[in-house]
mmCIF file of C-alpha atoms and ligand atoms in Angstrom:
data_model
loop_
_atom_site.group_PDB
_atom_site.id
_atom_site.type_symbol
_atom_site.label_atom_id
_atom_site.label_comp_id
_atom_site.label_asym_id
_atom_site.label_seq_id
_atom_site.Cartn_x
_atom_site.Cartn_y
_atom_site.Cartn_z
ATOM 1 C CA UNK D 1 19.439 -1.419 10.755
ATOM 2 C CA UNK D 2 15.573 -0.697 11.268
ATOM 3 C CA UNK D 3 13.962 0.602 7.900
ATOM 4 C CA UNK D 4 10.748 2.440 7.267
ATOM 5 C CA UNK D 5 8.270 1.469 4.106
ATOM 6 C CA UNK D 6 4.918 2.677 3.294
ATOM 7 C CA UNK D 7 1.755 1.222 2.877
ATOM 8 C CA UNK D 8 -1.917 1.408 2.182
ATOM 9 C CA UNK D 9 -4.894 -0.555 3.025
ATOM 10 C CA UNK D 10 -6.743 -0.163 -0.543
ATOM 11 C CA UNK D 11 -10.435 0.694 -0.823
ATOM 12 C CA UNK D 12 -11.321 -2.742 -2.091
ATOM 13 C CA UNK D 13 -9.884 -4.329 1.666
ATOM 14 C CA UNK D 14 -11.188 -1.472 3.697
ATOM 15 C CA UNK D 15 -14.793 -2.376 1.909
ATOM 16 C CA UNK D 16 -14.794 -6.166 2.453
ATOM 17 C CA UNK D 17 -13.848 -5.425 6.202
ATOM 18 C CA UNK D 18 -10.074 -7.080 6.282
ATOM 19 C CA UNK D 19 -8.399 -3.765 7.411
ATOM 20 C CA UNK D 20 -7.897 -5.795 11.016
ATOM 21 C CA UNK D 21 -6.444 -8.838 9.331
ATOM 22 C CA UNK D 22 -4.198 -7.201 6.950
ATOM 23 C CA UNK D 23 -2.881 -4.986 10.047
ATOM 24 C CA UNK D 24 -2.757 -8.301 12.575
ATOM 25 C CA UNK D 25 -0.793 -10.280 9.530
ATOM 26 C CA UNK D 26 1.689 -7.000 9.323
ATOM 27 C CA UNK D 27 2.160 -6.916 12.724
ATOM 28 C CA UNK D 28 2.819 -10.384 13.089
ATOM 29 C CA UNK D 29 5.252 -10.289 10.479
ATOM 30 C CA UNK D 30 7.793 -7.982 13.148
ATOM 31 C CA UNK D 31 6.434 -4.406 11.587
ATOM 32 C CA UNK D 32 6.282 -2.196 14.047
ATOM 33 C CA UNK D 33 3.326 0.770 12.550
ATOM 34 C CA UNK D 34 5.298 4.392 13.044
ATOM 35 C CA UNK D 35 2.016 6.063 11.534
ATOM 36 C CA UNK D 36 -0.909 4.852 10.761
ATOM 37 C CA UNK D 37 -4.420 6.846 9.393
ATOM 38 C CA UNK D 38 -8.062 6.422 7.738
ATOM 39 C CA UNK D 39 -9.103 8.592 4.841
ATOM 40 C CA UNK D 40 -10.234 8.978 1.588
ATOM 41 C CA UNK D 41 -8.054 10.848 -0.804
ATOM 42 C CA UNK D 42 -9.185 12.609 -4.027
ATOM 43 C CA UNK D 43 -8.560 11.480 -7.529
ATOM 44 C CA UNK D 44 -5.949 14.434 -7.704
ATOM 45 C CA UNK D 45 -3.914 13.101 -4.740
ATOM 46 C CA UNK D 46 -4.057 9.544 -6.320
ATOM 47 C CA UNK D 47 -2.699 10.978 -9.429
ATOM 48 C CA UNK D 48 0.277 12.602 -7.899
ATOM 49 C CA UNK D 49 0.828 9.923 -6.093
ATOM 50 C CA UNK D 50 0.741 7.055 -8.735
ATOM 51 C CA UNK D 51 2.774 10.085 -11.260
ATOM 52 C CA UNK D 52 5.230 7.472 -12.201
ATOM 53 C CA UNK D 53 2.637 5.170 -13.329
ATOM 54 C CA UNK D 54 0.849 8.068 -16.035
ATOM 55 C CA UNK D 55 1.936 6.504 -19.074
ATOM 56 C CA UNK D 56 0.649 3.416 -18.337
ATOM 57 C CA UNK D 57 -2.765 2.400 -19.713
ATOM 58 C CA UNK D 58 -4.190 1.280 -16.082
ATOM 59 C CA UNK D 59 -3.678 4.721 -14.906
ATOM 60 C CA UNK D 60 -6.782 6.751 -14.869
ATOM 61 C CA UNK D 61 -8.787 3.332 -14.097
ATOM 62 C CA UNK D 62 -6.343 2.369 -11.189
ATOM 63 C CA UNK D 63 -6.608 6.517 -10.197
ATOM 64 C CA UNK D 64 -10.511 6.016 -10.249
ATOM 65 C CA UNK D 65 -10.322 3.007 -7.794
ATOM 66 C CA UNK D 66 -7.901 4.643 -5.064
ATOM 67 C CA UNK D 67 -10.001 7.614 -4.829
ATOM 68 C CA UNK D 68 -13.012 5.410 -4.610
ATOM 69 C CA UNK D 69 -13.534 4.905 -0.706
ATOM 70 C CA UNK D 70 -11.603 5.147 2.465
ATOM 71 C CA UNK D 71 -7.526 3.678 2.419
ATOM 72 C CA UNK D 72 -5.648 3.099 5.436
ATOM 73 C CA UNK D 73 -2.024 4.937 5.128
ATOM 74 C CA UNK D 74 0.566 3.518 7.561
ATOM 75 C CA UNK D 75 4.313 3.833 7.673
ATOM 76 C CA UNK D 76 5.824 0.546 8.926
ATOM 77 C CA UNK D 77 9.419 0.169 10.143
ATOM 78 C CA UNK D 78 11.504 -2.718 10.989
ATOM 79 C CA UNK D 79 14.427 -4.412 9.523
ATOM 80 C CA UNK D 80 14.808 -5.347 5.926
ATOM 81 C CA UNK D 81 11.058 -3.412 6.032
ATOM 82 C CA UNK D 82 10.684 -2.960 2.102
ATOM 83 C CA UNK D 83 11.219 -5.940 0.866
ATOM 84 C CA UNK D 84 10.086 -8.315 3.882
ATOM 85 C CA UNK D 85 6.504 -5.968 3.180
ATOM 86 C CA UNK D 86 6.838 -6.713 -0.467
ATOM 87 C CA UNK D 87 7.347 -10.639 0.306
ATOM 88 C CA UNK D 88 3.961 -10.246 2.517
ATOM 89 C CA UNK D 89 1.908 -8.851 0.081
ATOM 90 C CA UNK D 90 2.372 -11.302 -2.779
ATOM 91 C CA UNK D 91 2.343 -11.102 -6.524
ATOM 92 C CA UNK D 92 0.968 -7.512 -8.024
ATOM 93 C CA UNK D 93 -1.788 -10.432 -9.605
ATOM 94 C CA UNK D 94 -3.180 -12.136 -6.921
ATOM 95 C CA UNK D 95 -3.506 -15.064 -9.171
ATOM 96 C CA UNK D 96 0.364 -15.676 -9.003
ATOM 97 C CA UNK D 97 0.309 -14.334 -5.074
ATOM 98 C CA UNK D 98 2.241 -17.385 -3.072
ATOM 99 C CA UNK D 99 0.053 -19.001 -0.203
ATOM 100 C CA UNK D 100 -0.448 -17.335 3.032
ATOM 101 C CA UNK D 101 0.577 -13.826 1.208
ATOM 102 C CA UNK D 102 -1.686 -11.005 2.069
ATOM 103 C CA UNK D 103 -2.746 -10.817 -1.539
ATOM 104 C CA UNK D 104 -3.464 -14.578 -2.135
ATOM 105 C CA UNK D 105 -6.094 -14.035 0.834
ATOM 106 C CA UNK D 106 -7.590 -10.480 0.678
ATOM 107 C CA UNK D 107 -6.951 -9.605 -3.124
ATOM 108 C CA UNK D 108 -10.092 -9.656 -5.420
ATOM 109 C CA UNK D 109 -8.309 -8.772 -9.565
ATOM 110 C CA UNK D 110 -4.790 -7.187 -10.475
ATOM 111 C CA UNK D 111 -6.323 -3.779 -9.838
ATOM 112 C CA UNK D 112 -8.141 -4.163 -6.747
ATOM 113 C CA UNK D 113 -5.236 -6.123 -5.123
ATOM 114 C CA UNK D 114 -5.752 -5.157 -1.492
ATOM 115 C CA UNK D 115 -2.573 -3.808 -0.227
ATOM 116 C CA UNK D 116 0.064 -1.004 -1.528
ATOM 117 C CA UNK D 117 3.937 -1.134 -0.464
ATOM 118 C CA UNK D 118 6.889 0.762 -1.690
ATOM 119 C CA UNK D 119 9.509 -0.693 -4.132
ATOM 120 C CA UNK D 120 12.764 0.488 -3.287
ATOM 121 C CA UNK D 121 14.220 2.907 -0.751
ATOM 122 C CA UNK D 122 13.671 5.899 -2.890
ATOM 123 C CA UNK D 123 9.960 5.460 -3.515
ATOM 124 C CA UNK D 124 9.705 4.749 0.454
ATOM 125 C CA UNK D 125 10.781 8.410 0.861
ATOM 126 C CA UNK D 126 9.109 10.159 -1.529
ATOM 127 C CA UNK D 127 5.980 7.983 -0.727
ATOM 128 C CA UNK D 128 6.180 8.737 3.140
ATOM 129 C CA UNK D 129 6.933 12.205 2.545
ATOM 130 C CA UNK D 130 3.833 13.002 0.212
ATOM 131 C CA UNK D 131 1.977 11.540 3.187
ATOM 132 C CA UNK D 132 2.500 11.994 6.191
ATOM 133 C CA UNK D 133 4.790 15.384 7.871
ATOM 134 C CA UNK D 134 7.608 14.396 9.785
ATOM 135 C CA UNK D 135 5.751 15.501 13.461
ATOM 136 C CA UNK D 136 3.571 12.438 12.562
ATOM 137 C CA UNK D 137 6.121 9.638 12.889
ATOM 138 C CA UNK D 138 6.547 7.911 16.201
HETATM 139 P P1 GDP S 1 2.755 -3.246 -7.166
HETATM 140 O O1 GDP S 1 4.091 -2.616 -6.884
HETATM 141 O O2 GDP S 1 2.723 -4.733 -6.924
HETATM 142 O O3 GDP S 1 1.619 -2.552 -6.420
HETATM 143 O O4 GDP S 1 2.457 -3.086 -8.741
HETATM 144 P P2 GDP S 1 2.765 -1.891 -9.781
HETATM 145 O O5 GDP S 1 3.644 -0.848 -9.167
HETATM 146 O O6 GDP S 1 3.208 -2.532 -11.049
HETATM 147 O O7 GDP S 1 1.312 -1.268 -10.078
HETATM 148 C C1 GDP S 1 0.715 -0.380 -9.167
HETATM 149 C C2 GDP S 1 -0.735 -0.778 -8.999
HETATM 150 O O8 GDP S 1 -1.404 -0.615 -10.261
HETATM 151 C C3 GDP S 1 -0.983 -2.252 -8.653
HETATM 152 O O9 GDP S 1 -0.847 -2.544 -7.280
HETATM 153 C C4 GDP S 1 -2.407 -2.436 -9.139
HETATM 154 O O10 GDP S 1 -3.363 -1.883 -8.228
HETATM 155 C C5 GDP S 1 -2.415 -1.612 -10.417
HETATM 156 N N1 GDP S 1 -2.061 -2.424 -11.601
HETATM 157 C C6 GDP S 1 -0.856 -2.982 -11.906
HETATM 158 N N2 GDP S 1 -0.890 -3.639 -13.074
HETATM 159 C C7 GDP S 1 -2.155 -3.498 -13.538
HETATM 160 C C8 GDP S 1 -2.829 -3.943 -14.721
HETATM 161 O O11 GDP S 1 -2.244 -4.625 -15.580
HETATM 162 N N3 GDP S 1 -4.149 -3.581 -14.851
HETATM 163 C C9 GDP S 1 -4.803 -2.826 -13.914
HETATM 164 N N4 GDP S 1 -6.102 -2.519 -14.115
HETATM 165 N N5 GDP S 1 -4.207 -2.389 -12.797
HETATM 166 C C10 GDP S 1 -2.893 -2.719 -12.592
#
């Protein structure tokens, strides 16, 4: 049965220019892009966003980055879509990121790592929903 994720472009890919690649190497993989938009999002937004992250130490610095240029939202759907995205976008470190994963290629530190997917069904809903509205989904 088809499954929707969600995703973001970070502001480190959208810099460097690989918004195209990351999008042609998602595609590629079978994801078929339900929603997809450009924006930049205040440090509030990345705060409420990243709320289960608040006790970590990385937080406000990892807060400060995703509010620090344009990201690329998208909702993605296709089978097995959370994990197969997961499997695409490589280790959280790029430095343990298998080959040909999107952050082995595009991925500059642990923090500024390129690409954003959901964890688990629940996060995919609560992640879509703060978002995107449902009339956006096609
Ligand atoms: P993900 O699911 O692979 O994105 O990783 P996590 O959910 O553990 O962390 C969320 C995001 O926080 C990561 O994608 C990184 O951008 C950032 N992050 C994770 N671990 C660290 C860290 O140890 N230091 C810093 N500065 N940022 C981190």
């Amino acid at each position: 049965m088809s499954q929707r994720t969600f995703s973001i472009i970070k502001p480190d890919a959208v810099r460097k220019g690989y918004t195209a690649a990351i999008l042609a190497a998602i595609e590629k993989a079978g994801f078929q892009i339900a929603s997809i938009k450009k924006q930049s999002i205040s440090k509030a937004q990345a705060e409420g966003f990243y709320a289960v992250h608040s006790a970590r130490p990385f937080f406000d610095s990892l807060t400060t980055f995703m509010s620090s240029g344009p990201i690329v939202l998208m909702v993605l759907e296709k089978e097995n879509a959370i994990a197969d995205l997961r499997k695409l976008m490589g280790a959280t470190n790029p430095a343990n990121a298998e080959e040909g994963t999107i952050r082995k290629q595009f991925a500059g530190s642990i923090e500024e790592n390129a690409i954003h997917g959901s964890d688990a069904p629940e996060t995919a809903a609560f992640e879509i929903g703060y978002w995107f509205a449902g009339y956006e989904l096609v």
